[in-house]
Amino acid sequence: MDVQTWTYSIVGITFMIYIAIAIWAKAGSTKEFYVAGGGVPPVLNGMATAADWMSAASFISMAGLISFMGYDGSVYLMGWTGGYVLLALLLAPYLRKFGKFTVPDFVGDRYYSNAARTVAIICAIFVSFTYVAGQMRGVGVVFSRFLEVDINTGIIIGMCIVFFYAVLGGMKGITYTQVAQFCVLIFAYMVPAIFISMLIAGTPIPQIGFGSEVVDGGGFLLDRLNGLHEELGFASYTDGSKPMIDVFFITFALMVGTAGLPHVIVRFFTVPKVRDARISAGWALIFIALLYTTAPAIAAFARYNLINTVSNQQYSELPSWFKTWEGTGLLAWADKNGDGAIQYVKGDPFAGKPAFTGEKGELGQRLLSNETTTDNANELYIDRDIIVLANPEIAKLPAWVIALVAAGGLAAALSTAAGLLLVISTSIAHDLIKKQLNPNISEKSELLSARIAVTVAIVIAGYFGINPPGFVAQVVAFAFGLAAASFFPVIILGIFSKRMNKEGAIAGMLTGIIFTAAYIIYFKFVNPGMNKPEFWLFGISPEGIGTLGMLINFAVSFVVSRFTPAPPLEIQELVDSLRYPKGSGEASAH
């Protein structure tokens, strides 16, 4: 069978599995809809957490970033990995002991204030929609190539699948669907990595192949990559070019942003006991490590194969995968010197910037201008989000492996999108309607409100997928920065500081998220021409500004809380009890 037939078969089978699980795990109560009934076994919750965590940014975009940025791309690897460890050790058991469904619920009760709860709801929705935009873009990238439909149609298909198991099953349906999605995505990620490691380094273990000699006897892989990069005018693959302060701030923003992501935190409420939360966190770390330790190897393999396959090659002699990806608009070539060969060196080949259009049934991404630049010799445009998806084709792997990667990319994007959409729906139905607008609402009506909210959220998420603000990992990095600047300080101080009060929490959250959002919006959308190190505040990029926003949040929270009344005595006693995460801490909607 060809790639197209394999793709339809494998993706179709996985989609049927997801839908069947959603029907089997239909939520019948608010507790099942919000936290899967609180009875998910730790191992399965670890798999679901890993799927929730390993989004399209992890599966599709992270290796692409490392592949194109080299050492500089490692900030995403370090930040996201370290962030999960921080979450598992520092926050999860304490929040589980508190026993509430959502982060806004924790904020509202800990800070004895509906105003604080409302601010947390706004932050949760803002962060979640920013994050889900990246997932929907990932869905579009996969569909545009492998199902040969335009991106708008691909996103709508993804919306329909998520709608089915998120609206019907809630957290219960999402949890067990994510278990299946983890199995699909990790298998899809590891199989081509093992194949390519064998071809390039002669070992089936990608992590070892990454540091091994290439089989043709030309030296170590990374040394070869450094040499190829320098010959083409790029920076050495293993050397960094980012300012050290920006490396630190991006890494830390991703770490603490992880610890503040509502859709990951809520996973620890789905297990029966606090001890189970710790165990499931450990399992999730093992499952996540499978992908994260493989990503640098995939990045290096892909970069090596790409340069050797296309650089200085005659266009007419290129393999079919190149022209297939050209059809999506995610890969483009301009013959500047008229020699018919691809000149791939440092620089932008086109004057226009890439943008999704989807007009008249066209596939993928089109260049706003087909004018070529004259200030450099580069003739090749490559969207960094395609590198993992194209990698098996570049390496000439079997058609079924290529199709498997497509299914894995969709599983990664859809699993995280579902978790984020559920956070949005619970923030509206539970934290806003149940806790503030209509406390006497029946469970049946609350469940209906949650399903309506997730339906509306899916429609909005689809819009962001069709009109994305950036490439996948970049958009996700913005979401992490916003989470770092808004949620992390208020959660940490809520657990470990008895003196932290509602005035400090509200002021800190508002200051942190407004500062961070304004900085990102200015440099990415209002004045993108100034998005350069010389114009950044202290040399900190928009991807790393969440760390500074977090520090501002901490400072404002501390100062305001010291000049306003201390929390009530019962709240201070509650904080003391949270520091000793013992007992079941069963999640409660009340």
Coordinates of C-alpha atoms in Angstrom, one line a residue:
M1 CA 0.0 0.0 0.0
D2 CA 1.1 3.6 -0.6
V3 CA 1.5 6.3 2.1
Q4 CA -2.0 7.7 1.5
T5 CA -3.7 4.3 2.0
W6 CA -1.7 3.5 5.1
T7 CA -2.4 6.9 6.5
Y8 CA -6.2 6.7 6.0
S9 CA -6.1 3.2 7.5
I10 CA -4.0 3.9 10.6
V11 CA -5.5 7.3 11.4
G12 CA -9.0 5.9 10.8
I13 CA -8.4 3.0 13.2
T14 CA -7.1 5.2 15.9
F15 CA -10.0 7.7 15.6
M16 CA -12.5 4.8 15.9
I17 CA -10.7 3.6 19.0
Y18 CA -10.9 7.1 20.5
I19 CA -14.6 7.4 19.8
A20 CA -15.3 3.9 21.1
I21 CA -13.6 4.8 24.4
A22 CA -15.5 8.0 24.6
I23 CA -18.8 6.0 24.3
W24 CA -17.7 3.5 26.9
A25 CA -16.5 6.1 29.3
K26 CA -19.4 8.5 29.1
A27 CA -19.5 10.8 32.1
G28 CA -22.7 10.6 34.1
S29 CA -21.9 13.1 36.9
T30 CA -20.0 16.3 37.4
K31 CA -17.3 14.4 39.3
E32 CA -16.8 12.1 36.3
F33 CA -16.9 15.0 33.9
Y34 CA -14.4 17.1 35.9
V35 CA -12.0 14.5 37.5
A36 CA -13.0 11.1 36.0
G37 CA -14.7 10.1 39.2
G38 CA -11.4 10.3 41.1
G39 CA -10.7 6.6 40.6
V40 CA -8.1 6.3 37.8
P41 CA -5.3 3.8 38.6
P42 CA -1.9 5.5 39.0
V43 CA -0.2 3.8 36.0
L44 CA -3.1 4.7 33.7
N45 CA -3.1 8.2 35.0
G46 CA 0.6 8.4 34.4
M47 CA 0.0 7.5 30.8
A48 CA -2.8 10.0 30.5
T49 CA -0.7 12.7 32.1
A50 CA 2.1 12.0 29.7
A51 CA -0.2 12.3 26.7
D52 CA -1.7 15.5 28.1
W53 CA 1.8 16.8 28.7
M54 CA 3.4 15.7 25.4
S55 CA 1.5 18.0 23.0
A56 CA 2.0 18.8 19.4
A57 CA 4.8 21.0 20.6
S58 CA 6.6 18.0 22.0
F59 CA 5.9 15.6 19.2
I60 CA 6.0 17.8 16.2
S61 CA 7.8 21.0 17.0
M62 CA 10.4 20.4 19.7
A63 CA 12.7 18.2 17.6
G64 CA 12.2 20.7 14.8
L65 CA 13.4 23.5 17.0
I66 CA 16.4 21.6 18.1
S67 CA 17.1 20.5 14.5
F68 CA 17.2 24.1 13.2
M69 CA 18.5 25.9 16.3
G70 CA 21.0 23.3 17.5
Y71 CA 22.2 24.1 21.0
D72 CA 19.8 27.0 21.3
G73 CA 16.8 24.7 20.9
S74 CA 17.8 22.8 24.0
V75 CA 16.1 25.4 26.2
Y76 CA 12.7 23.9 25.3
L77 CA 14.0 20.4 26.2
M78 CA 15.4 21.5 29.5
G79 CA 12.5 23.8 30.4
W80 CA 9.7 21.4 29.7
T81 CA 11.5 18.4 31.3
G82 CA 12.5 20.3 34.4
G83 CA 9.1 21.8 34.7
Y84 CA 7.4 18.5 35.0
V85 CA 9.8 17.5 37.8
L86 CA 9.0 20.8 39.6
L87 CA 5.3 20.2 39.3
A88 CA 5.4 16.6 40.5
L89 CA 7.6 17.3 43.6
L90 CA 6.6 20.8 44.6
L91 CA 2.9 21.3 43.8
A92 CA 1.0 18.1 42.9
P93 CA 0.7 16.5 46.3
Y94 CA -0.3 19.7 48.0
L95 CA -3.0 20.6 45.5
R96 CA -4.3 17.1 45.6
K97 CA -4.6 17.4 49.4
F98 CA -6.6 20.5 49.0
G99 CA -9.1 18.5 47.0
K100 CA -10.6 20.9 44.5
F101 CA -11.4 20.4 40.9
T102 CA -9.6 23.3 39.4
V103 CA -6.8 25.9 39.9
P104 CA -9.4 28.8 40.1
D105 CA -11.2 26.7 42.7
F106 CA -8.0 26.5 44.7
V107 CA -7.3 30.2 44.3
G108 CA -10.9 31.2 45.3
D109 CA -11.0 29.0 48.4
R110 CA -7.4 29.6 49.5
Y111 CA -7.7 33.3 49.1
Y112 CA -11.3 33.4 50.4
S113 CA -12.3 35.7 47.5
N114 CA -14.6 35.4 44.5
A115 CA -12.7 38.3 43.0
A116 CA -9.5 36.2 43.2
R117 CA -11.4 33.2 41.7
T118 CA -12.6 35.4 38.8
V119 CA -9.1 36.6 38.0
A120 CA -7.8 33.0 38.1
I121 CA -10.7 32.0 35.7
I122 CA -9.7 34.7 33.3
C123 CA -6.0 33.7 33.5
A124 CA -6.9 30.0 33.0
I125 CA -9.0 30.7 29.9
F126 CA -6.3 33.1 28.5
V127 CA -3.5 30.6 29.0
S128 CA -5.5 27.6 27.7
F129 CA -6.6 29.3 24.5
T130 CA -3.1 30.4 23.8
Y131 CA -1.9 26.8 24.3
V132 CA -4.7 25.2 22.3
A133 CA -3.9 27.5 19.3
G134 CA -0.6 25.6 19.0
Q135 CA -2.3 22.2 19.2
M136 CA -4.8 23.1 16.4
R137 CA -2.0 24.3 14.2
G138 CA -0.3 21.0 14.7
V139 CA -3.5 19.2 13.7
G140 CA -3.6 21.3 10.5
V141 CA 0.1 20.6 9.6
V142 CA -0.5 16.9 9.9
F143 CA -3.7 16.8 7.9
S144 CA -2.4 19.2 5.2
R145 CA 0.3 16.7 4.2
F146 CA -0.9 13.2 5.0
L147 CA -4.6 13.4 4.3
E148 CA -4.2 15.9 1.4
V149 CA -6.9 18.2 2.6
D150 CA -6.6 21.9 3.1
I151 CA -5.7 23.0 6.6
N152 CA -9.2 24.4 7.4
T153 CA -10.8 21.1 6.6
G154 CA -8.2 19.2 8.7
I155 CA -8.8 21.4 11.7
I156 CA -12.5 20.9 11.4
I157 CA -12.0 17.1 11.3
G158 CA -9.9 17.4 14.5
M159 CA -12.5 19.6 16.1
C160 CA -15.2 17.0 15.5
I161 CA -13.1 14.2 17.0
V162 CA -12.3 16.3 20.1
F163 CA -15.9 17.4 20.4
F164 CA -17.1 13.8 20.5
Y165 CA -15.0 12.5 23.3
A166 CA -14.6 15.8 25.3
V167 CA -18.3 16.8 25.3
L168 CA -19.6 13.2 25.8
G169 CA -17.0 11.8 28.2
G170 CA -15.6 14.8 30.0
M171 CA -12.4 14.0 32.0
K172 CA -13.4 10.4 32.3
G173 CA -13.6 10.0 28.5
I174 CA -10.5 12.2 27.9
T175 CA -8.5 10.2 30.5
Y176 CA -9.0 6.8 28.9
T177 CA -8.7 8.2 25.4
Q178 CA -5.4 9.8 26.4
V179 CA -4.1 6.4 27.6
A180 CA -4.7 5.1 24.0
Q181 CA -3.3 8.3 22.5
F182 CA -0.1 7.9 24.6
C183 CA 0.4 4.4 23.2
V184 CA -0.1 5.6 19.7
L185 CA 2.1 8.7 20.0
I186 CA 5.1 7.0 21.8
F187 CA 5.1 4.1 19.4
A188 CA 4.9 6.5 16.4
Y189 CA 7.8 8.5 17.8
M190 CA 10.1 5.7 18.7
V191 CA 9.7 3.4 15.7
P192 CA 11.1 5.8 13.1
A193 CA 13.8 6.9 15.6
I194 CA 15.0 3.3 15.9
F195 CA 14.9 2.8 12.2
I196 CA 16.9 6.0 11.4
S197 CA 19.4 5.4 14.3
M198 CA 20.2 2.0 12.7
L199 CA 20.7 3.6 9.3
I200 CA 22.9 6.4 10.4
A201 CA 24.7 5.1 13.5
G202 CA 24.2 1.4 13.3
T203 CA 22.5 1.1 16.7
P204 CA 18.8 0.6 17.5
I205 CA 19.0 2.9 20.5
P206 CA 18.6 6.6 19.3
Q207 CA 20.1 8.1 22.5
I208 CA 23.3 6.2 21.8
G209 CA 23.2 6.8 18.1
F210 CA 23.0 10.5 18.8
G211 CA 26.6 10.4 20.2
S212 CA 28.0 7.7 17.9
E213 CA 30.0 7.6 14.7
V214 CA 28.1 7.5 11.4
V215 CA 28.2 4.2 9.6
D216 CA 30.0 5.6 6.6
G217 CA 33.1 6.1 8.7
G218 CA 33.0 9.9 8.5
G219 CA 33.4 10.6 12.2
F220 CA 30.9 11.3 15.0
L221 CA 27.5 12.5 14.0
L222 CA 27.7 15.8 15.9
D223 CA 31.1 16.6 14.5
R224 CA 29.7 16.0 11.0
L225 CA 26.8 18.3 11.7
N226 CA 29.1 21.0 13.0
G227 CA 31.2 20.8 9.8
L228 CA 28.1 20.8 7.5
H229 CA 26.7 23.8 9.3
E230 CA 29.9 25.8 9.1
E231 CA 30.3 25.0 5.4
L232 CA 26.8 26.3 4.7
G233 CA 27.2 29.5 6.8
F234 CA 25.1 28.4 9.8
A235 CA 26.3 28.6 13.4
S236 CA 27.9 25.4 14.6
Y237 CA 25.2 22.9 15.6
T238 CA 26.6 22.4 19.1
D239 CA 27.3 26.1 19.9
G240 CA 24.7 28.6 21.1
S241 CA 24.1 32.1 19.9
K242 CA 21.4 33.3 22.3
P243 CA 22.4 35.6 25.1
M244 CA 22.8 33.6 28.3
I245 CA 20.2 35.7 30.2
D246 CA 17.7 34.8 27.5
V247 CA 18.6 31.1 27.7
F248 CA 18.1 31.2 31.4
F249 CA 14.8 33.1 31.3
I250 CA 13.2 30.9 28.6
T251 CA 14.2 27.8 30.4
F252 CA 12.9 29.0 33.7
A253 CA 9.7 30.4 32.1
L254 CA 9.0 26.9 30.6
M255 CA 9.8 25.2 33.9
V256 CA 7.6 27.3 36.2
G257 CA 5.0 27.7 33.4
T258 CA 4.6 23.9 33.5
A259 CA 3.9 24.0 37.2
G260 CA 1.2 26.5 36.6
L261 CA -0.6 24.8 33.7
P262 CA -4.2 24.0 34.8
H263 CA -4.8 21.1 32.4
V264 CA -1.7 19.2 33.9
I265 CA -2.5 20.0 37.5
V266 CA -6.1 18.7 37.2
R267 CA -4.8 15.3 36.3
F268 CA -3.7 14.7 39.9
F269 CA -7.3 15.0 41.1
T270 CA -8.3 11.9 39.0
V271 CA -6.6 9.4 41.3
P272 CA -8.0 8.1 44.6
K273 CA -5.3 9.2 47.0
V274 CA -2.4 11.7 47.5
R275 CA 0.0 8.7 47.5
D276 CA -1.5 7.7 44.1
A277 CA -0.9 11.3 42.8
R278 CA 2.8 10.9 43.7
I279 CA 3.0 7.4 42.1
S280 CA 1.2 8.6 38.9
A281 CA 3.6 11.5 38.7
G282 CA 6.5 9.1 38.8
W283 CA 5.0 6.9 36.0
A284 CA 4.3 10.0 33.9
L285 CA 8.0 11.1 34.2
I286 CA 9.1 7.7 33.0
F287 CA 6.7 7.8 30.0
I288 CA 7.6 11.4 29.2
A289 CA 11.4 10.6 29.4
L290 CA 10.9 8.1 26.5
L291 CA 10.1 10.9 24.1
Y292 CA 12.2 13.7 25.6
T293 CA 15.5 11.7 25.7
T294 CA 14.8 10.7 22.0
A295 CA 14.0 14.2 20.7
P296 CA 17.7 15.5 20.4
A297 CA 18.6 12.3 18.5
I298 CA 15.7 12.7 16.1
A299 CA 16.6 16.4 15.6
A300 CA 20.2 15.5 14.8
F301 CA 19.3 12.7 12.5
A302 CA 16.7 14.8 10.6
R303 CA 19.1 17.7 10.2
Y304 CA 21.9 15.4 8.9
N305 CA 19.6 13.7 6.4
L306 CA 18.0 16.9 5.3
I307 CA 21.3 18.7 4.4
N308 CA 22.8 15.6 2.7
T309 CA 19.6 15.1 0.7
V310 CA 18.8 18.6 -0.6
S311 CA 21.9 20.8 -0.3
N312 CA 23.5 21.4 -3.8
Q313 CA 21.2 18.8 -5.3
Q314 CA 19.5 19.2 -8.7
Y315 CA 15.8 20.0 -8.2
S316 CA 14.8 17.6 -11.0
E317 CA 16.6 14.7 -9.2
L318 CA 15.1 15.2 -5.8
P319 CA 13.0 12.4 -4.3
S320 CA 9.2 12.6 -4.3
W321 CA 8.8 13.6 -0.7
F322 CA 10.3 17.1 -1.4
K323 CA 7.7 17.9 -4.1
T324 CA 4.9 16.4 -2.0
W325 CA 5.7 18.8 0.9
E326 CA 6.0 21.7 -1.6
G327 CA 2.4 21.0 -2.3
T328 CA 1.5 21.9 1.2
G329 CA 3.4 25.2 1.1
L330 CA 5.4 24.2 4.2
L331 CA 8.5 23.8 2.0
A332 CA 9.4 26.1 -0.9
W333 CA 12.3 26.6 -3.3
A334 CA 13.3 29.7 -5.3
D335 CA 16.1 29.2 -8.0
K336 CA 17.9 32.5 -7.5
N337 CA 20.9 31.8 -9.7
G338 CA 19.1 29.7 -12.3
D339 CA 21.3 26.7 -12.1
G340 CA 18.5 24.2 -11.2
A341 CA 20.3 23.2 -8.0
I342 CA 19.1 23.9 -4.4
Q343 CA 21.3 26.3 -2.6
Y344 CA 20.7 25.9 1.1
V345 CA 22.7 28.4 3.2
K346 CA 22.0 30.9 6.0
G347 CA 19.3 33.5 5.2
D348 CA 15.7 34.0 4.3
P349 CA 14.9 32.9 0.7
F350 CA 11.6 34.9 0.3
A351 CA 10.7 38.5 1.0
G352 CA 7.2 37.5 2.2
K353 CA 6.3 35.8 5.4
P354 CA 4.5 32.4 5.5
A355 CA 0.8 32.6 6.4
F356 CA -2.1 30.1 6.4
T357 CA -4.8 30.9 3.8
G358 CA -6.7 27.8 2.9
E359 CA -8.4 29.7 0.0
K360 CA -10.0 27.9 -2.9
G361 CA -9.1 24.5 -1.5
E362 CA -5.4 25.2 -1.6
L363 CA -3.3 23.1 0.7
G364 CA -1.4 24.4 3.7
Q365 CA 0.7 27.5 3.9
R366 CA 1.3 30.0 1.2
L367 CA 3.9 32.7 1.0
L368 CA 2.4 36.2 1.1
S369 CA 5.0 37.2 -1.5
N370 CA 6.9 35.0 -3.9
E371 CA 9.6 37.7 -4.3
T372 CA 13.0 36.4 -3.5
T373 CA 15.5 38.3 -1.4
T374 CA 18.8 39.4 -3.0
D375 CA 20.8 39.9 0.2
N376 CA 21.7 36.2 0.6
A377 CA 22.1 33.1 -1.5
N378 CA 19.6 30.8 0.4
E379 CA 17.0 29.3 -1.9
L380 CA 15.1 27.0 0.5
Y381 CA 12.3 27.7 2.9
I382 CA 11.5 25.0 5.4
D383 CA 8.8 25.2 8.1
R384 CA 10.4 23.8 11.2
D385 CA 7.2 22.1 12.2
I386 CA 7.5 19.6 9.4
I387 CA 10.8 18.1 10.3
V388 CA 9.6 15.2 12.5
L389 CA 6.8 14.4 10.1
A390 CA 9.0 14.5 7.0
N391 CA 11.9 12.7 8.7
P392 CA 10.8 9.2 7.9
E393 CA 10.2 10.1 4.2
I394 CA 13.7 11.8 4.0
A395 CA 15.2 8.6 5.4
K396 CA 13.2 6.5 2.9
L397 CA 11.4 4.4 5.6
P398 CA 8.5 2.1 4.8
A399 CA 5.1 3.7 4.0
W400 CA 3.5 2.3 7.2
V401 CA 6.1 4.1 9.3
I402 CA 5.3 7.4 7.6
A403 CA 1.6 6.9 8.2
L404 CA 2.2 5.9 11.8
V405 CA 4.0 9.2 12.5
A406 CA 1.0 11.1 11.1
A407 CA -1.3 9.2 13.6
G408 CA 1.2 10.0 16.4
G409 CA 1.2 13.7 15.6
L410 CA -2.6 13.8 15.6
A411 CA -2.7 11.9 18.9
A412 CA -0.3 14.3 20.6
A413 CA -2.2 17.4 19.4
L414 CA -5.7 16.1 20.1
S415 CA -4.8 14.7 23.6
T416 CA -3.5 18.0 24.8
A417 CA -6.2 20.0 23.1
A418 CA -8.9 17.9 24.9
G419 CA -7.3 18.5 28.3
L420 CA -7.1 22.3 27.6
L421 CA -10.7 22.5 26.4
L422 CA -11.9 20.7 29.5
V423 CA -10.1 23.3 31.7
I424 CA -11.9 26.1 29.8
S425 CA -15.3 24.4 30.3
T426 CA -14.8 23.6 34.0
S427 CA -13.5 27.2 34.6
I428 CA -16.8 28.5 33.2
A429 CA -19.3 25.8 34.4
H430 CA -17.9 25.1 37.8
D431 CA -15.8 28.1 38.9
L432 CA -17.9 30.8 37.3
I433 CA -21.5 29.5 37.1
K434 CA -21.6 27.1 40.1
K435 CA -19.3 29.0 42.5
Q436 CA -20.4 32.5 41.7
L437 CA -23.4 33.1 39.4
N438 CA -25.8 30.3 40.4
P439 CA -24.6 28.3 43.5
N440 CA -28.0 26.4 43.6
I441 CA -27.6 25.0 40.1
S442 CA -28.5 21.3 39.9
E443 CA -25.8 18.8 39.0
K444 CA -27.7 18.0 35.7
S445 CA -27.7 21.7 34.7
E446 CA -24.1 22.1 35.7
L447 CA -23.1 19.2 33.5
L448 CA -25.1 20.6 30.6
S449 CA -23.4 24.0 31.1
A450 CA -20.0 22.3 31.1
R451 CA -20.8 20.5 27.8
I452 CA -22.0 23.8 26.2
A453 CA -18.9 25.6 27.4
V454 CA -16.6 23.0 25.9
T455 CA -18.5 23.1 22.6
V456 CA -18.0 26.9 22.4
A457 CA -14.4 26.5 23.4
I458 CA -13.8 24.0 20.6
V459 CA -15.2 26.4 18.0
I460 CA -12.9 29.2 19.3
A461 CA -10.0 26.9 19.4
G462 CA -10.7 25.9 15.7
Y463 CA -10.6 29.6 14.8
F464 CA -7.1 30.0 16.4
G465 CA -6.0 26.9 14.5
I466 CA -7.1 28.4 11.2
N467 CA -5.5 31.8 12.2
P468 CA -2.4 30.7 14.3
P469 CA -0.2 33.4 15.9
G470 CA 3.0 31.5 15.3
F471 CA 4.6 28.0 14.9
V472 CA 3.6 25.4 17.3
A473 CA 6.4 25.4 19.9
Q474 CA 6.5 29.2 19.8
V475 CA 2.8 29.6 20.6
V476 CA 3.1 27.0 23.4
A477 CA 6.1 28.9 24.8
F478 CA 3.9 32.0 25.1
A479 CA 1.3 30.0 27.0
F480 CA 3.9 28.7 29.4
G481 CA 5.2 32.2 30.0
L482 CA 1.6 33.4 30.7
A483 CA 1.1 30.5 33.1
A484 CA 4.4 31.3 34.8
A485 CA 3.6 35.0 35.3
S486 CA 0.0 34.4 36.5
F487 CA -0.4 31.0 38.3
F488 CA 2.9 29.8 39.6
P489 CA 3.4 32.6 42.3
V490 CA -0.1 32.5 43.6
I491 CA 0.0 28.6 43.9
I492 CA 3.4 28.5 45.6
L493 CA 2.6 31.3 48.0
G494 CA -0.8 29.8 48.6
I495 CA 0.8 26.6 49.8
F496 CA 3.9 27.8 51.6
S497 CA 3.0 31.3 52.9
K498 CA 0.4 31.8 55.7
R499 CA 0.7 35.6 55.3
M500 CA -0.3 35.6 51.7
N501 CA -3.7 37.2 51.4
K502 CA -6.4 37.8 48.7
E503 CA -5.2 41.4 48.0
G504 CA -1.7 40.2 47.3
A505 CA -2.9 37.3 45.1
I506 CA -5.2 39.5 43.0
A507 CA -2.6 42.2 42.5
G508 CA 0.1 39.8 41.7
M509 CA -1.9 37.8 39.1
L510 CA -3.1 40.9 37.3
T511 CA 0.3 42.5 37.2
G512 CA 2.1 39.4 36.1
I513 CA -0.2 38.4 33.3
I514 CA -0.8 42.0 32.0
F515 CA 2.9 42.7 31.8
T516 CA 3.7 39.4 30.1
A517 CA 0.8 39.5 27.7
A518 CA 1.6 43.1 26.7
Y519 CA 5.3 42.4 26.1
I520 CA 4.4 39.4 23.9
I521 CA 1.7 41.2 22.0
Y522 CA 3.9 44.2 21.4
F523 CA 6.9 42.4 20.0
K524 CA 5.0 39.6 18.1
F525 CA 2.0 41.5 16.7
V526 CA 2.1 45.3 17.2
N527 CA 5.8 45.9 16.2
P528 CA 7.4 42.6 15.1
G529 CA 10.1 44.5 13.3
M530 CA 11.6 45.4 16.7
N531 CA 11.6 41.8 17.9
K532 CA 15.4 41.7 18.1
P533 CA 17.8 41.3 21.0
E534 CA 18.9 45.0 20.9
F535 CA 15.3 46.1 21.5
W536 CA 14.3 43.5 24.2
L537 CA 14.1 44.5 27.8
F538 CA 17.4 43.3 29.4
G539 CA 17.9 41.2 26.3
I540 CA 14.9 38.9 27.2
S541 CA 12.9 37.5 24.3
P542 CA 9.1 37.3 24.3
E543 CA 9.5 33.5 24.8
G544 CA 11.3 34.1 28.1
I545 CA 9.6 37.2 29.4
G546 CA 7.2 35.0 31.5
T547 CA 10.1 34.6 34.0
L548 CA 10.3 38.4 34.6
G549 CA 6.5 38.5 34.8
M550 CA 6.7 35.8 37.5
L551 CA 9.3 37.8 39.5
I552 CA 7.1 40.9 39.2
N553 CA 4.1 38.9 40.4
F554 CA 6.1 37.6 43.4
A555 CA 7.3 41.1 44.3
V556 CA 3.8 42.7 44.0
S557 CA 2.1 39.9 45.9
F558 CA 4.7 40.2 48.7
V559 CA 4.5 43.9 49.0
V560 CA 0.7 44.2 48.8
S561 CA 0.1 41.3 51.3
R562 CA 2.4 43.0 53.8
F563 CA 0.4 46.3 53.7
T564 CA -3.0 44.7 53.9
P565 CA -4.7 42.6 56.6
A566 CA -3.5 39.1 57.2
P567 CA -5.7 36.1 56.1
P568 CA -8.3 34.8 58.6
L569 CA -7.0 32.3 61.2
E570 CA -8.9 29.4 59.6
I571 CA -7.1 30.1 56.3
Q572 CA -3.7 30.1 58.0
E573 CA -4.5 26.8 59.7
L574 CA -5.5 25.4 56.2
V575 CA -2.1 26.4 54.8
D576 CA -0.4 24.5 57.7
S577 CA -2.5 21.4 56.9
L578 CA -1.6 21.6 53.2
R579 CA 2.1 21.2 54.0
Y580 CA 1.6 17.6 55.2
P581 CA 0.0 15.9 52.2
K582 CA -1.5 12.9 54.0
G583 CA -5.0 11.4 53.6
S584 CA -7.2 10.9 50.6
G585 CA -7.9 14.5 49.8
E586 CA -10.9 13.4 47.7
A587 CA -11.8 16.0 45.1
S588 CA -14.9 17.9 46.0
A589 CA -17.1 20.2 44.0
H590 CA -18.2 22.0 47.1

